[in-house]
Short mmCIF file of C-alpha atoms in Angstrom, two decimals:
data_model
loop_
_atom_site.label_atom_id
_atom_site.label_comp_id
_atom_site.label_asym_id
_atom_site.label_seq_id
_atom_site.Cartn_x
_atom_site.Cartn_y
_atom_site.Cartn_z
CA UNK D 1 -2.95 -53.49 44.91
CA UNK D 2 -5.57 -50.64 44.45
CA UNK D 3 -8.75 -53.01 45.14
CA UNK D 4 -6.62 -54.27 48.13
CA UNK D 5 -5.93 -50.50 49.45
CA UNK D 6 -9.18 -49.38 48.51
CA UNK D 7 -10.83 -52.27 51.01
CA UNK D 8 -8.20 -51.22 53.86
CA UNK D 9 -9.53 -47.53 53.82
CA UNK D 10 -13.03 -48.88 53.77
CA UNK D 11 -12.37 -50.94 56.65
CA UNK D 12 -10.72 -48.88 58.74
CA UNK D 13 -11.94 -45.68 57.71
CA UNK D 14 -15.50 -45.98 56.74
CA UNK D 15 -16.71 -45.20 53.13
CA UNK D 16 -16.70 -41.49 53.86
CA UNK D 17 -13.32 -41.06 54.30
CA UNK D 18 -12.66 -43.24 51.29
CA UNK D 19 -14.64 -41.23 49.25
CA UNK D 20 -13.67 -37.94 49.98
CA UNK D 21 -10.18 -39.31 49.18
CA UNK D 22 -11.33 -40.52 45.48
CA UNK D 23 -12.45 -37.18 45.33
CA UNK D 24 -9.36 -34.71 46.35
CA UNK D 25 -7.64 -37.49 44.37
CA UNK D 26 -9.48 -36.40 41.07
CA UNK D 27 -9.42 -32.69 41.81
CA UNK D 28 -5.67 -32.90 42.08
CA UNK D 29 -5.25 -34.93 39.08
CA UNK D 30 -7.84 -32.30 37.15
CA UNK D 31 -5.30 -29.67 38.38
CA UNK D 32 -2.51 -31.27 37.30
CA UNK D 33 -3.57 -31.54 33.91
CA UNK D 34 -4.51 -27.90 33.58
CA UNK D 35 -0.91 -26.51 35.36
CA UNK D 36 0.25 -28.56 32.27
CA UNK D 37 -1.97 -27.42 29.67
CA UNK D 38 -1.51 -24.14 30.75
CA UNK D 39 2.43 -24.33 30.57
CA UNK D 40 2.15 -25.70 27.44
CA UNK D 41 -0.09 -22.92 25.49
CA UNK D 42 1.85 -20.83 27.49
CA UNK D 43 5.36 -22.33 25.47
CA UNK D 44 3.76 -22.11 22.55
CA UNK D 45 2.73 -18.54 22.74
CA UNK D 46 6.25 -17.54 23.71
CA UNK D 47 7.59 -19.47 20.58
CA UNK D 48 4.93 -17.62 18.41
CA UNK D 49 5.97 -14.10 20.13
CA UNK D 50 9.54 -14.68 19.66
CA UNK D 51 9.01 -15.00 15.93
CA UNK D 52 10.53 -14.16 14.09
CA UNK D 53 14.25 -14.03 15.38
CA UNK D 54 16.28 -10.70 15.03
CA UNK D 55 18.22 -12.67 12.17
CA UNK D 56 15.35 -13.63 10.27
CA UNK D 57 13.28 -10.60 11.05
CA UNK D 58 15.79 -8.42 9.37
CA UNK D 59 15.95 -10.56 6.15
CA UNK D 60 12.04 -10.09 5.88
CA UNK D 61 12.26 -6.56 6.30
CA UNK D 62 14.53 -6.38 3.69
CA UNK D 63 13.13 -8.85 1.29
CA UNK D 64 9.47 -6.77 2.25
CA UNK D 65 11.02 -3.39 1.04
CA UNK D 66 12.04 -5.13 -2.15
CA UNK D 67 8.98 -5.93 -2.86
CA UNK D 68 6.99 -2.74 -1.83
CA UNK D 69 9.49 -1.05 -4.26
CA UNK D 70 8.49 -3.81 -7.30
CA UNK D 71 5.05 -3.06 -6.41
CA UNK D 72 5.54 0.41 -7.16
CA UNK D 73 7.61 0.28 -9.85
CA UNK D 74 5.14 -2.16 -11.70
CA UNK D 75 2.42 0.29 -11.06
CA UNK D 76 4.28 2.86 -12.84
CA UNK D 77 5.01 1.09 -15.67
CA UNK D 78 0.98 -0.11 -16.16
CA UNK D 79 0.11 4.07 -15.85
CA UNK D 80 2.50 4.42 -18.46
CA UNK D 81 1.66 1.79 -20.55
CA UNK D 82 -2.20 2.75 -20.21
CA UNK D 83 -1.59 5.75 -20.83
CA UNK D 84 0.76 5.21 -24.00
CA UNK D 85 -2.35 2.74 -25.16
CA UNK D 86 -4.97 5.27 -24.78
CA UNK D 87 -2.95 7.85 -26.27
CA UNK D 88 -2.43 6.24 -29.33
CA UNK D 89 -6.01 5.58 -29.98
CA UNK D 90 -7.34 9.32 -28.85
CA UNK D 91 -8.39 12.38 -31.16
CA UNK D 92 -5.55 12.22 -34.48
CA UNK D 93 -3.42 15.21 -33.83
CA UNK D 94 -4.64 16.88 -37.19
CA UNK D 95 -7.92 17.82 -35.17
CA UNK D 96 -5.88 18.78 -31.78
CA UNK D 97 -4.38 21.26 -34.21
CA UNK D 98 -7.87 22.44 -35.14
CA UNK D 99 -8.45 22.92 -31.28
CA UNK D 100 -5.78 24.62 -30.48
CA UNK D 101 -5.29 27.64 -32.98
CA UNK D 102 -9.41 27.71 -31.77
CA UNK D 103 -8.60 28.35 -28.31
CA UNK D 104 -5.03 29.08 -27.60
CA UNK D 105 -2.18 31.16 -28.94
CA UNK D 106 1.41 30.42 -29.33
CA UNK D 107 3.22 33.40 -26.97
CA UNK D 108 6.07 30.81 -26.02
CA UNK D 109 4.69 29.15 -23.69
CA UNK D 110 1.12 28.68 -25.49
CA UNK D 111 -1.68 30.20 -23.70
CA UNK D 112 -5.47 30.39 -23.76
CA UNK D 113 -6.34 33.70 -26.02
CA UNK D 114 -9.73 34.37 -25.79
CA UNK D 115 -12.37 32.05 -26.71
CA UNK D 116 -10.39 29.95 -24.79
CA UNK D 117 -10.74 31.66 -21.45
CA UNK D 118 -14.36 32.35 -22.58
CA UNK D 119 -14.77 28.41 -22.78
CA UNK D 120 -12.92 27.92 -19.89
CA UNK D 121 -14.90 30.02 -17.57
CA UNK D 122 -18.24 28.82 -18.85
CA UNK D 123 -17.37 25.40 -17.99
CA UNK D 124 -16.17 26.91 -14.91
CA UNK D 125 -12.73 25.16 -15.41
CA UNK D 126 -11.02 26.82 -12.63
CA UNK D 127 -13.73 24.89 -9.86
CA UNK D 128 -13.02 21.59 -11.72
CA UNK D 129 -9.47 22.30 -10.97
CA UNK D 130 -9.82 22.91 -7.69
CA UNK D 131 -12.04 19.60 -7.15
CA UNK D 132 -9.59 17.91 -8.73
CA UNK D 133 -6.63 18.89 -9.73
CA UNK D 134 -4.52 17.09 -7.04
CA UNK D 135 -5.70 13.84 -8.38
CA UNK D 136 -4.38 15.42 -12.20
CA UNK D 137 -1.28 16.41 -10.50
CA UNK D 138 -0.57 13.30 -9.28
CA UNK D 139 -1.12 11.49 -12.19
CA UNK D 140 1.20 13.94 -14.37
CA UNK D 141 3.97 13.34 -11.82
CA UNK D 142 3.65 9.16 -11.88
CA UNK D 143 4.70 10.10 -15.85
CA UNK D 144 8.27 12.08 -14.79
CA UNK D 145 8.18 15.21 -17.02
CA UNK D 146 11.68 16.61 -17.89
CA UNK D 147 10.54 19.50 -19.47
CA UNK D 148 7.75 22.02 -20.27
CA UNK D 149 7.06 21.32 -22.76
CA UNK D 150 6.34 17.58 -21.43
CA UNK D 151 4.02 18.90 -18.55
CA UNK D 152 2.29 20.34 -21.29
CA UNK D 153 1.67 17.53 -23.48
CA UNK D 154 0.82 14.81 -20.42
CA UNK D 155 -1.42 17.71 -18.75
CA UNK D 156 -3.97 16.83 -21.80
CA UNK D 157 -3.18 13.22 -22.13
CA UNK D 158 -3.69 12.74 -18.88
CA UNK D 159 -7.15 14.90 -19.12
CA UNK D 160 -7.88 12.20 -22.03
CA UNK D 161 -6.99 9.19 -20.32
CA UNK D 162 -9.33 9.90 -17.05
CA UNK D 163 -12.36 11.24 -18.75
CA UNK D 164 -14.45 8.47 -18.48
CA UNK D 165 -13.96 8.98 -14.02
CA UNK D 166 -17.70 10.15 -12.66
CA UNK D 167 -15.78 13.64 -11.83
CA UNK D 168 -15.99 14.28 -15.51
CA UNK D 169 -19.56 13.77 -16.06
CA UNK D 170 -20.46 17.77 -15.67
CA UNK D 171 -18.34 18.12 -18.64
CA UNK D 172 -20.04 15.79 -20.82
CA UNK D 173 -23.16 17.23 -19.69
CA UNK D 174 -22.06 20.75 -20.49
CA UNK D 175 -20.92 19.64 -23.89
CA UNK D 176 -23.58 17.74 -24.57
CA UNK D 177 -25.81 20.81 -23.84
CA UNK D 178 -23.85 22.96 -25.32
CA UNK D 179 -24.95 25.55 -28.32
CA UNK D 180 -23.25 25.72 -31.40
CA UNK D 181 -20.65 28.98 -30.58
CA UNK D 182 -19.06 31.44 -32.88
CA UNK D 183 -14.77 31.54 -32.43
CA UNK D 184 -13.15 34.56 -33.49
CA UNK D 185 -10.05 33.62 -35.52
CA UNK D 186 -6.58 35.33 -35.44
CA UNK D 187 -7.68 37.75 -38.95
CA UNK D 188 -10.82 38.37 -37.42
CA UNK D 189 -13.00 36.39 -39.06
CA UNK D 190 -15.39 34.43 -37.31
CA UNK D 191 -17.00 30.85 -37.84
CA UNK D 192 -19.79 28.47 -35.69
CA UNK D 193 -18.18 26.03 -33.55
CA UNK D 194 -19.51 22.92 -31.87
CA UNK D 195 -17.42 22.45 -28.91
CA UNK D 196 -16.51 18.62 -28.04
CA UNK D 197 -15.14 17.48 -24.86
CA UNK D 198 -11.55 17.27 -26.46
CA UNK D 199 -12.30 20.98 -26.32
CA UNK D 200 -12.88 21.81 -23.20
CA UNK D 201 -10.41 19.34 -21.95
CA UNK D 202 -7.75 21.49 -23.91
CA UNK D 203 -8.62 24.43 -22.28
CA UNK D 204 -8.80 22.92 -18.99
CA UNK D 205 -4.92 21.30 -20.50
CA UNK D 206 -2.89 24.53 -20.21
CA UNK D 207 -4.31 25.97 -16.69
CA UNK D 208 -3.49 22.41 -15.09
CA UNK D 209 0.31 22.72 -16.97
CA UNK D 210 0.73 25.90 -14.89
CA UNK D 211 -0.20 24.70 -11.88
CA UNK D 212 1.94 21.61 -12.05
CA UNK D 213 5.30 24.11 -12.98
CA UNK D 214 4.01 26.15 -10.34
CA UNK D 215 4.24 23.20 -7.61
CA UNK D 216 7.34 21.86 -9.53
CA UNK D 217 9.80 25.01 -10.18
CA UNK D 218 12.70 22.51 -10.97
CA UNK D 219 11.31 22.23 -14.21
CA UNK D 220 13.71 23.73 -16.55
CA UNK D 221 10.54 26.22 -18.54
CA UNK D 222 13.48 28.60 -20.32
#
């Protein structure tokens, strides 16, 4: 039928004609094809727009909340635990005693007396403080003090646990360059000292305390 057509246009209408047919013929067939392709990425981006549905959407929402709050409750629990870890394998506690009749004084709460504000301002512990100290107060707060006496105790452990972070370094170089010093005791008396990093990260300890109470006056302190 199409040979028989195509011979009746030739015929009749020269080869020209016939032609120029085959030709609007294709370009309506190419058109065709891309009206169709077009509605048909066009129904598929609609589909992928509409997804997902209110129904669903609200169920992932929900079931993405969970799972932002597991998130941060298992990071909690690792700080904890790495901190309990590193804790239990710091400087024995007969040697933090050592420290801090050295450089503090028991005046309920304890404070620096002073060759521990003489420490603390040669290591220029109020600056490292500043640099730093909302990154400290941060991590004391991950640990949820009750107490005072808790802010005090996790103000140094958490000083322990981060010391090996580059913004310690000046530390270790200060103690590391450090003289041999002379503390004056409670009687008096006086002895040669050489200061270690647990040290100086004791006296830095009680400042950073007071500035977490400060920022957290719920903190029953009486």
């Amino acid at each position: 039928m199409v040979d028989i057509l195509s011979k009746f246009i030739a015929e009749n209408f020269g080869l020209s004609f016939f032609l120029g047919v085959v030709v609007v013929a294709g370009l309506i067939q190419v058109i065709i094809w891309f009206v169709k392709t077009l509605l048909k990425h066009r129904n598929i981006e609609n589909k992928i727009n509409g997804l997902p549905c209110e129904e669903h959407k609200a169920i992932i929402d929900k079931q993405s909340g969970k799972l932002d709050n597991i998130s941060s409750l298992l990071n909690n629990i690792t700080g904890q635990v790495e901190l309990l870890v590193k804790m239990a394998t710091s400087v024995p506690s007969k040697q933090l005693l050592y420290t801090a009749a050295d450089f503090s004084e028991k005046h309920s709460p304890r404070k620096l007396n002073a060759n521990g504000e003489l420490l603390f301002s040669d290591i220029k512990g109020e600056e490292f403080l500043d640099e730093n100290g909302a990154f400290l107060l941060d991590e004391i707060a991950k640990l949820n003090p009750k107490t005072a006496l808790d802010v005090e105790n996790m103000s140094l452990a958490v000083l322990r646990v981060n010391s090996d972070k580059d913004f310690f370094v000046r530390l270790k170089n200060w103690v590391y360059n450090a003289p041999t010093r002379e503390i004056v005791k409670e009687d008096g008396s006086a002895i040669n000292k050489d200061i270690t990093l647990d040290d100086v990260l004791f006296v830095i300890s009680l400042p950073l305390r007071d500035r977490y109470l400060s920022a957290h006056p719920g903190i029953f302190v009486e």
